[in-house]
PDB file of C-alpha atoms in Angstrom:
ATOM      1  CA  ASP A1349       5.787 -12.137  28.366  1.00 57.00           C
ATOM      2  CA  ALA A1350       9.459 -11.488  28.914  1.00 65.00           C
ATOM      3  CA  GLY A1351      10.291  -7.928  29.925  1.00 91.00           C
ATOM      4  CA  ILE A1352      11.624  -6.666  26.601  1.00 95.00           C
ATOM      5  CA  THR A1353      10.918  -3.275  25.131  1.00 95.00           C
ATOM      6  CA  GLN A1354      12.110  -1.781  21.883  1.00 97.00           C
ATOM      7  CA  SER A1355      12.250   1.850  20.921  1.00 96.00           C
ATOM      8  CA  PRO A1356      11.172   3.409  18.740  1.00 97.00           C
ATOM      9  CA  ARG A1357       8.406   1.098  17.545  1.00 95.00           C
ATOM     10  CA  HIS A1358       8.138   2.845  14.203  1.00 96.00           C
ATOM     11  CA  LYS A1359      10.596   5.078  12.397  1.00 97.00           C
ATOM     12  CA  VAL A1360      10.787   6.646   8.968  1.00 97.00           C
ATOM     13  CA  THR A1361      14.111   8.082   7.944  1.00 96.00           C
ATOM     14  CA  GLU A1362      15.992   9.143   4.865  1.00 96.00           C
ATOM     15  CA  THR A1363      18.848   7.463   3.082  1.00 97.00           C
ATOM     16  CA  GLY A1364      22.223   8.403   4.512  1.00 97.00           C
ATOM     17  CA  THR A1365      21.039   9.340   7.996  1.00 96.00           C
ATOM     18  CA  PRO A1366      22.214   7.516  11.122  1.00 96.00           C
ATOM     19  CA  VAL A1367      19.644   5.522  13.067  1.00 97.00           C
ATOM     20  CA  THR A1368      19.864   3.879  16.483  1.00 98.00           C
ATOM     21  CA  LEU A1369      17.415   1.298  17.748  1.00 98.00           C
ATOM     22  CA  ARG A1370      17.264   0.401  21.399  1.00 98.00           C
ATOM     23  CA  CYS A1371      16.425  -2.852  23.109  1.00 98.00           C
ATOM     24  CA  HIS A1372      15.858  -2.824  26.841  1.00 98.00           C
ATOM     25  CA  GLN A1373      15.316  -5.866  29.061  1.00 97.00           C
ATOM     26  CA  THR A1374      14.356  -6.223  32.691  1.00 96.00           C
ATOM     27  CA  GLU A1375      15.195  -9.942  32.978  1.00 93.00           C
ATOM     28  CA  ASN A1376      18.952  -9.585  33.608  1.00 93.00           C
ATOM     29  CA  HIS A1377      19.598 -12.097  30.818  1.00 93.00           C
ATOM     30  CA  ARG A1378      23.137 -12.430  29.562  1.00 92.00           C
ATOM     31  CA  TYR A1379      22.486 -12.936  25.858  1.00 92.00           C
ATOM     32  CA  MET A1380      20.853 -10.401  23.574  1.00 94.00           C
ATOM     33  CA  TYR A1381      20.282 -10.577  19.828  1.00 94.00           C
ATOM     34  CA  TRP A1382      19.226  -8.379  16.944  1.00 96.00           C
ATOM     35  CA  TYR A1383      17.357  -9.936  14.016  1.00 96.00           C
ATOM     36  CA  ARG A1384      15.751  -8.445  10.958  1.00 96.00           C
ATOM     37  CA  GLN A1385      12.598  -9.866   9.431  1.00 93.00           C
ATOM     38  CA  ASP A1386      11.944  -9.625   5.712  1.00 92.00           C
ATOM     39  CA  PRO A1387       9.293 -11.344   3.590  1.00 85.00           C
ATOM     40  CA  GLY A1388      10.515 -14.688   2.293  1.00 82.00           C
ATOM     41  CA  HIS A1389      13.564 -14.707   4.556  1.00 84.00           C
ATOM     42  CA  GLY A1390      12.189 -15.318   8.004  1.00 86.00           C
ATOM     43  CA  LEU A1391      14.410 -13.771  10.658  1.00 91.00           C
ATOM     44  CA  ARG A1392      18.120 -13.312  10.114  1.00 93.00           C
ATOM     45  CA  LEU A1393      20.685 -12.588  12.781  1.00 92.00           C
ATOM     46  CA  ILE A1394      22.446  -9.228  12.573  1.00 95.00           C
ATOM     47  CA  HIS A1395      24.547  -9.148  15.753  1.00 95.00           C
ATOM     48  CA  TYR A1396      24.399 -10.654  19.171  1.00 93.00           C
ATOM     49  CA  SER A1397      25.909 -10.057  22.581  1.00 93.00           C
ATOM     50  CA  TYR A1398      27.017 -12.565  25.190  1.00 90.00           C
ATOM     51  CA  GLY A1399      27.757 -10.018  27.890  1.00 91.00           C
ATOM     52  CA  VAL A1400      28.530  -6.384  28.562  1.00 93.00           C
ATOM     53  CA  LYS A1401      30.924  -5.154  25.875  1.00 91.00           C
ATOM     54  CA  ASP A1402      30.997  -8.642  24.309  1.00 93.00           C
ATOM     55  CA  THR A1403      29.441  -8.762  20.866  1.00 93.00           C
ATOM     56  CA  ASP A1404      29.763 -10.782  17.676  1.00 91.00           C
ATOM     57  CA  LYS A1405      28.517 -10.627  14.122  1.00 92.00           C
ATOM     58  CA  GLY A1406      25.656 -12.538  12.625  1.00 90.00           C
ATOM     59  CA  GLU A1407      24.917 -13.495   9.053  1.00 88.00           C
ATOM     60  CA  VAL A1408      23.757 -10.035   7.857  1.00 93.00           C
ATOM     61  CA  SER A1409      25.964  -7.647   9.846  1.00 94.00           C
ATOM     62  CA  ASP A1410      27.183  -5.399   7.026  1.00 95.00           C
ATOM     63  CA  GLY A1411      26.062  -1.802   7.564  1.00 96.00           C
ATOM     64  CA  TYR A1412      25.199  -2.364  11.227  1.00 97.00           C
ATOM     65  CA  SER A1413      27.050  -1.894  14.485  1.00 97.00           C
ATOM     66  CA  VAL A1414      26.025  -2.661  18.054  1.00 97.00           C
ATOM     67  CA  SER A1415      26.967  -1.684  21.550  1.00 97.00           C
ATOM     68  CA  ARG A1416      26.207  -3.033  24.982  1.00 97.00           C
ATOM     69  CA  SER A1417      27.462  -0.949  27.877  1.00 95.00           C
ATOM     70  CA  LYS A1418      24.914  -2.270  30.363  1.00 96.00           C
ATOM     71  CA  THR A1419      23.327  -5.680  30.820  1.00 95.00           C
ATOM     72  CA  GLU A1420      19.866  -4.317  30.159  1.00 96.00           C
ATOM     73  CA  ASP A1421      20.493  -2.334  26.971  1.00 97.00           C
ATOM     74  CA  PHE A1422      21.566  -3.456  23.501  1.00 98.00           C
ATOM     75  CA  LEU A1423      21.776  -0.778  20.820  1.00 98.00           C
ATOM     76  CA  LEU A1424      21.707  -1.350  17.074  1.00 98.00           C
ATOM     77  CA  THR A1425      23.095   1.459  14.900  1.00 98.00           C
ATOM     78  CA  LEU A1426      22.776   1.987  11.195  1.00 97.00           C
ATOM     79  CA  GLU A1427      25.611   4.399  10.515  1.00 93.00           C
ATOM     80  CA  SER A1428      24.213   5.514   7.169  1.00 96.00           C
ATOM     81  CA  ALA A1429      20.808   4.051   6.463  1.00 96.00           C
ATOM     82  CA  THR A1430      20.029   2.594   3.034  1.00 97.00           C
ATOM     83  CA  SER A1431      16.725   1.526   1.484  1.00 96.00           C
ATOM     84  CA  SER A1432      17.799  -2.125   1.737  1.00 96.00           C
ATOM     85  CA  GLN A1433      17.696  -1.734   5.514  1.00 97.00           C
ATOM     86  CA  THR A1434      13.956  -1.119   5.450  1.00 97.00           C
ATOM     87  CA  SER A1435      12.747  -3.978   7.596  1.00 97.00           C
ATOM     88  CA  VAL A1436      11.240  -5.018  10.894  1.00 95.00           C
ATOM     89  CA  TYR A1437      13.879  -5.385  13.586  1.00 97.00           C
ATOM     90  CA  PHE A1438      13.428  -7.736  16.504  1.00 95.00           C
ATOM     91  CA  CYS A1439      15.451  -7.935  19.653  1.00 96.00           C
ATOM     92  CA  ALA A1440      15.638 -11.211  21.538  1.00 94.00           C
ATOM     93  CA  ILE A1441      17.081 -12.281  24.865  1.00 94.00           C
ATOM     94  CA  SER A1442      18.121 -15.556  26.435  1.00 90.00           C
ATOM     95  CA  GLU A1443      19.292 -16.295  29.900  1.00 86.00           C
ATOM     96  CA  SER A1444      22.540 -18.164  29.626  1.00 76.00           C
ATOM     97  CA  GLY A1445      23.204 -19.576  26.187  1.00 68.00           C
ATOM     98  CA  ALA A1446      22.975 -23.078  27.605  1.00 71.00           C
ATOM     99  CA  LEU A1447      21.603 -25.892  25.480  1.00 66.00           C
ATOM    100  CA  SER A1448      18.265 -25.667  27.263  1.00 69.00           C
ATOM    101  CA  ASP A1449      18.013 -21.925  26.705  1.00 79.00           C
ATOM    102  CA  THR A1450      15.039 -20.303  24.984  1.00 85.00           C
ATOM    103  CA  GLN A1451      14.994 -16.970  23.171  1.00 89.00           C
ATOM    104  CA  TYR A1452      12.237 -14.488  23.876  1.00 92.00           C
ATOM    105  CA  PHE A1453      11.427 -11.736  21.457  1.00 93.00           C
ATOM    106  CA  GLY A1454      10.554  -8.092  21.801  1.00 95.00           C
ATOM    107  CA  PRO A1455       7.668  -6.338  20.006  1.00 92.00           C
ATOM    108  CA  GLY A1456       9.771  -5.204  17.040  1.00 94.00           C
ATOM    109  CA  THR A1457      10.658  -1.903  15.385  1.00 96.00           C
ATOM    110  CA  ARG A1458       9.404  -1.145  11.902  1.00 95.00           C
ATOM    111  CA  LEU A1459      12.010   0.934  10.082  1.00 97.00           C
ATOM    112  CA  THR A1460      11.392   2.563   6.721  1.00 97.00           C
ATOM    113  CA  VAL A1461      14.293   4.158   4.856  1.00 97.00           C
ATOM    114  CA  LEU A1462      13.175   6.451   2.048  1.00 96.00           C
TER     115      LEU A1462
ATOM    116  CA  ALA B 307      26.333 -23.490   7.748  1.00 67.00           C
ATOM    117  CA  GLN B 308      23.036 -24.750   8.969  1.00 74.00           C
ATOM    118  CA  SER B 309      19.760 -23.969   7.241  1.00 88.00           C
ATOM    119  CA  VAL B 310      16.074 -24.479   7.861  1.00 93.00           C
ATOM    120  CA  SER B 311      13.528 -25.097   5.101  1.00 94.00           C
ATOM    121  CA  GLN B 312       9.829 -24.550   5.309  1.00 95.00           C
ATOM    122  CA  HIS B 313       8.321 -25.724   2.063  1.00 86.00           C
ATOM    123  CA  ASN B 314       4.777 -24.535   2.642  1.00 88.00           C
ATOM    124  CA  HIS B 315       4.778 -20.775   2.200  1.00 91.00           C
ATOM    125  CA  HIS B 316       1.037 -20.186   2.396  1.00 95.00           C
ATOM    126  CA  VAL B 317      -1.568 -22.618   3.686  1.00 97.00           C
ATOM    127  CA  ILE B 318      -5.306 -22.045   3.668  1.00 97.00           C
ATOM    128  CA  LEU B 319      -7.538 -24.294   5.770  1.00 97.00           C
ATOM    129  CA  SER B 320     -11.097 -24.356   6.961  1.00 97.00           C
ATOM    130  CA  GLU B 321     -11.851 -24.435  10.662  1.00 96.00           C
ATOM    131  CA  ALA B 322     -11.642 -27.940  12.172  1.00 96.00           C
ATOM    132  CA  ALA B 323      -9.265 -29.151   9.468  1.00 97.00           C
ATOM    133  CA  SER B 324      -6.043 -30.834  10.513  1.00 97.00           C
ATOM    134  CA  LEU B 325      -2.751 -29.028  10.117  1.00 97.00           C
ATOM    135  CA  GLU B 326       0.748 -30.189   9.337  1.00 97.00           C
ATOM    136  CA  LEU B 327       3.506 -27.728   8.513  1.00 97.00           C
ATOM    137  CA  GLY B 328       6.803 -29.054   7.260  1.00 96.00           C
ATOM    138  CA  CYS B 329      10.212 -28.129   8.603  1.00 96.00           C
ATOM    139  CA  ASN B 330      13.573 -29.585   7.598  1.00 96.00           C
ATOM    140  CA  TYR B 331      16.938 -28.638   9.020  1.00 93.00           C
ATOM    141  CA  SER B 332      20.369 -29.278   7.606  1.00 89.00           C
ATOM    142  CA  TYR B 333      22.706 -29.735  10.564  1.00 77.00           C
ATOM    143  CA  GLY B 334      23.675 -33.337  11.301  1.00 71.00           C
ATOM    144  CA  GLY B 335      24.929 -32.968  14.860  1.00 78.00           C
ATOM    145  CA  THR B 336      23.168 -32.191  18.103  1.00 81.00           C
ATOM    146  CA  VAL B 337      20.426 -29.707  17.371  1.00 85.00           C
ATOM    147  CA  ASN B 338      17.731 -27.837  19.259  1.00 89.00           C
ATOM    148  CA  LEU B 339      14.501 -27.148  17.371  1.00 93.00           C
ATOM    149  CA  PHE B 340      11.764 -24.600  17.894  1.00 94.00           C
ATOM    150  CA  TRP B 341       8.468 -23.478  16.488  1.00 97.00           C
ATOM    151  CA  TYR B 342       7.469 -19.844  16.939  1.00 96.00           C
ATOM    152  CA  VAL B 343       4.180 -18.201  15.994  1.00 96.00           C
ATOM    153  CA  GLN B 344       3.620 -14.592  15.009  1.00 93.00           C
ATOM    154  CA  TYR B 345       0.025 -13.382  15.127  1.00 93.00           C
ATOM    155  CA  PRO B 346      -0.788 -10.380  12.932  1.00 89.00           C
ATOM    156  CA  GLY B 347       0.933  -7.270  14.244  1.00 84.00           C
ATOM    157  CA  GLN B 348       2.543  -9.070  17.161  1.00 86.00           C
ATOM    158  CA  HIS B 349       5.974 -10.341  18.111  1.00 85.00           C
ATOM    159  CA  LEU B 350       7.147 -13.935  17.957  1.00 91.00           C
ATOM    160  CA  GLN B 351       5.933 -16.274  20.643  1.00 92.00           C
ATOM    161  CA  LEU B 352       7.319 -19.699  21.425  1.00 93.00           C
ATOM    162  CA  LEU B 353       4.947 -22.563  20.582  1.00 96.00           C
ATOM    163  CA  LEU B 354       7.164 -25.479  21.491  1.00 95.00           C
ATOM    164  CA  LYS B 355      10.758 -26.642  21.591  1.00 93.00           C
ATOM    165  CA  TYR B 356      12.775 -29.809  21.380  1.00 93.00           C
ATOM    166  CA  PHE B 357      16.096 -30.312  23.140  1.00 88.00           C
ATOM    167  CA  SER B 358      16.307 -34.046  23.811  1.00 86.00           C
ATOM    168  CA  GLY B 359      14.278 -37.037  24.962  1.00 89.00           C
ATOM    169  CA  ASP B 360      10.793 -37.814  23.691  1.00 93.00           C
ATOM    170  CA  PRO B 361      10.706 -36.866  19.999  1.00 94.00           C
ATOM    171  CA  LEU B 362       7.020 -35.964  20.241  1.00 96.00           C
ATOM    172  CA  VAL B 363       6.817 -32.523  21.782  1.00 96.00           C
ATOM    173  CA  LYS B 364       3.624 -30.889  22.957  1.00 96.00           C
ATOM    174  CA  GLY B 365       3.290 -27.150  23.038  1.00 95.00           C
ATOM    175  CA  ILE B 366       0.736 -24.507  23.801  1.00 94.00           C
ATOM    176  CA  LYS B 367      -2.687 -24.152  22.194  1.00 94.00           C
ATOM    177  CA  GLY B 368      -2.916 -27.822  21.177  1.00 96.00           C
ATOM    178  CA  PHE B 369       0.132 -27.828  18.910  1.00 97.00           C
ATOM    179  CA  GLU B 370       2.644 -30.644  18.779  1.00 97.00           C
ATOM    180  CA  ALA B 371       5.721 -31.457  16.726  1.00 97.00           C
ATOM    181  CA  GLU B 372       7.638 -34.620  16.016  1.00 96.00           C
ATOM    182  CA  PHE B 373      11.415 -34.745  15.727  1.00 94.00           C
ATOM    183  CA  ILE B 374      12.470 -37.367  13.182  1.00 94.00           C
ATOM    184  CA  LYS B 375      16.251 -37.432  13.163  1.00 91.00           C
ATOM    185  CA  SER B 376      16.557 -39.746  10.165  1.00 91.00           C
ATOM    186  CA  LYS B 377      14.545 -37.319   8.062  1.00 93.00           C
ATOM    187  CA  PHE B 378      16.022 -34.118   9.555  1.00 93.00           C
ATOM    188  CA  SER B 379      12.444 -33.032  10.111  1.00 95.00           C
ATOM    189  CA  PHE B 380      10.447 -31.295  12.832  1.00 97.00           C
ATOM    190  CA  ASN B 381       6.926 -30.955  11.493  1.00 97.00           C
ATOM    191  CA  LEU B 382       4.268 -29.026  13.360  1.00 97.00           C
ATOM    192  CA  ARG B 383       0.797 -30.520  13.759  1.00 97.00           C
ATOM    193  CA  LYS B 384      -2.584 -29.646  15.162  1.00 97.00           C
ATOM    194  CA  PRO B 385      -5.590 -31.969  14.828  1.00 97.00           C
ATOM    195  CA  SER B 386      -8.221 -29.239  14.485  1.00 97.00           C
ATOM    196  CA  VAL B 387      -7.408 -25.616  13.663  1.00 97.00           C
ATOM    197  CA  GLN B 388      -9.378 -22.584  14.718  1.00 96.00           C
ATOM    198  CA  TRP B 389      -9.799 -19.200  13.090  1.00 96.00           C
ATOM    199  CA  SER B 390      -7.601 -17.783  15.871  1.00 95.00           C
ATOM    200  CA  ASP B 391      -4.687 -19.892  14.606  1.00 97.00           C
ATOM    201  CA  THR B 392      -4.352 -17.582  11.625  1.00 97.00           C
ATOM    202  CA  ALA B 393      -0.739 -16.445  11.885  1.00 97.00           C
ATOM    203  CA  GLU B 394       2.734 -16.929  10.507  1.00 95.00           C
ATOM    204  CA  TYR B 395       4.681 -19.906  11.793  1.00 97.00           C
ATOM    205  CA  PHE B 396       8.450 -20.105  11.938  1.00 95.00           C
ATOM    206  CA  CYS B 397      10.617 -23.131  12.454  1.00 96.00           C
ATOM    207  CA  ALA B 398      14.082 -22.495  13.902  1.00 94.00           C
ATOM    208  CA  SER B 399      17.129 -24.527  14.783  1.00 91.00           C
ATOM    209  CA  ARG B 400      20.185 -24.066  16.914  1.00 87.00           C
ATOM    210  CA  ARG B 401      23.298 -26.157  16.895  1.00 78.00           C
ATOM    211  CA  GLY B 402      24.177 -27.958  20.097  1.00 66.00           C
ATOM    212  CA  THR B 403      27.606 -26.365  20.159  1.00 64.00           C
ATOM    213  CA  GLY B 404      28.956 -22.972  19.262  1.00 62.00           C
ATOM    214  CA  ARG B 405      26.931 -19.847  18.766  1.00 64.00           C
ATOM    215  CA  ARG B 406      23.581 -19.697  20.490  1.00 68.00           C
ATOM    216  CA  ALA B 407      21.694 -17.739  17.861  1.00 77.00           C
ATOM    217  CA  LEU B 408      18.796 -19.292  16.001  1.00 86.00           C
ATOM    218  CA  THR B 409      18.556 -20.062  12.310  1.00 89.00           C
ATOM    219  CA  PHE B 410      15.027 -19.470  11.053  1.00 92.00           C
ATOM    220  CA  GLY B 411      13.068 -20.842   8.163  1.00 94.00           C
ATOM    221  CA  SER B 412      11.303 -18.415   5.847  1.00 92.00           C
ATOM    222  CA  GLY B 413       7.971 -18.949   7.551  1.00 94.00           C
ATOM    223  CA  THR B 414       4.560 -20.374   6.650  1.00 95.00           C
ATOM    224  CA  ARG B 415       1.551 -18.124   6.553  1.00 95.00           C
ATOM    225  CA  LEU B 416      -1.529 -19.983   7.774  1.00 97.00           C
ATOM    226  CA  GLN B 417      -4.956 -18.647   6.965  1.00 97.00           C
ATOM    227  CA  VAL B 418      -7.902 -20.357   8.641  1.00 97.00           C
ATOM    228  CA  GLN B 419     -11.275 -19.639   7.116  1.00 95.00           C
ATOM    229  CA  PRO B 420     -14.366 -19.742   9.343  1.00 89.00           C
TER     230      PRO B 420
END
């Protein structure tokens, strides 16, 4: 398995509170991604990063921000959590973004917003 | 925008039955295709991938998929399923140019009965 860890693995929080999820990789891969998984929707891209301090939005980025100050860490922040952000969040990494690239996924974080 | 459709949402099979899960993608240009599996409580794992060349792709655990460009399809097959194949299966695509993130289908839940 690729060296990807996510923290925390489970979190329960209240509406309106800020939440930060962390993805850490030991593979020195350039690309990192945040997806959310919801029943009936598969996985949807929130944000991704193509290098330190280089990030871009995905299809469901509203209400989320990201930061990447080091190659190995990619943080996802919910500035003011809402119940619609209750989901399972997966981080993924890929080496170079080349056509032959493959994404590898972390173990996920289950977030519940009450 | 590209999309991926998985028409079978829930499939129930007996052990030793043959499996075929449908996947259709919408993008007409160069495309990379993937099948991921998610066992209960676990993260996504790559089953197989298609980038170019032989349209019949073999993956891990006896799975294979066939890329049929004229039908925009990438169906997953296995000749004889086992109880341990019980999982959720996701088809994903990535355009050959532009952003490297994946577009996922909504998933197919496979239940194999002993």
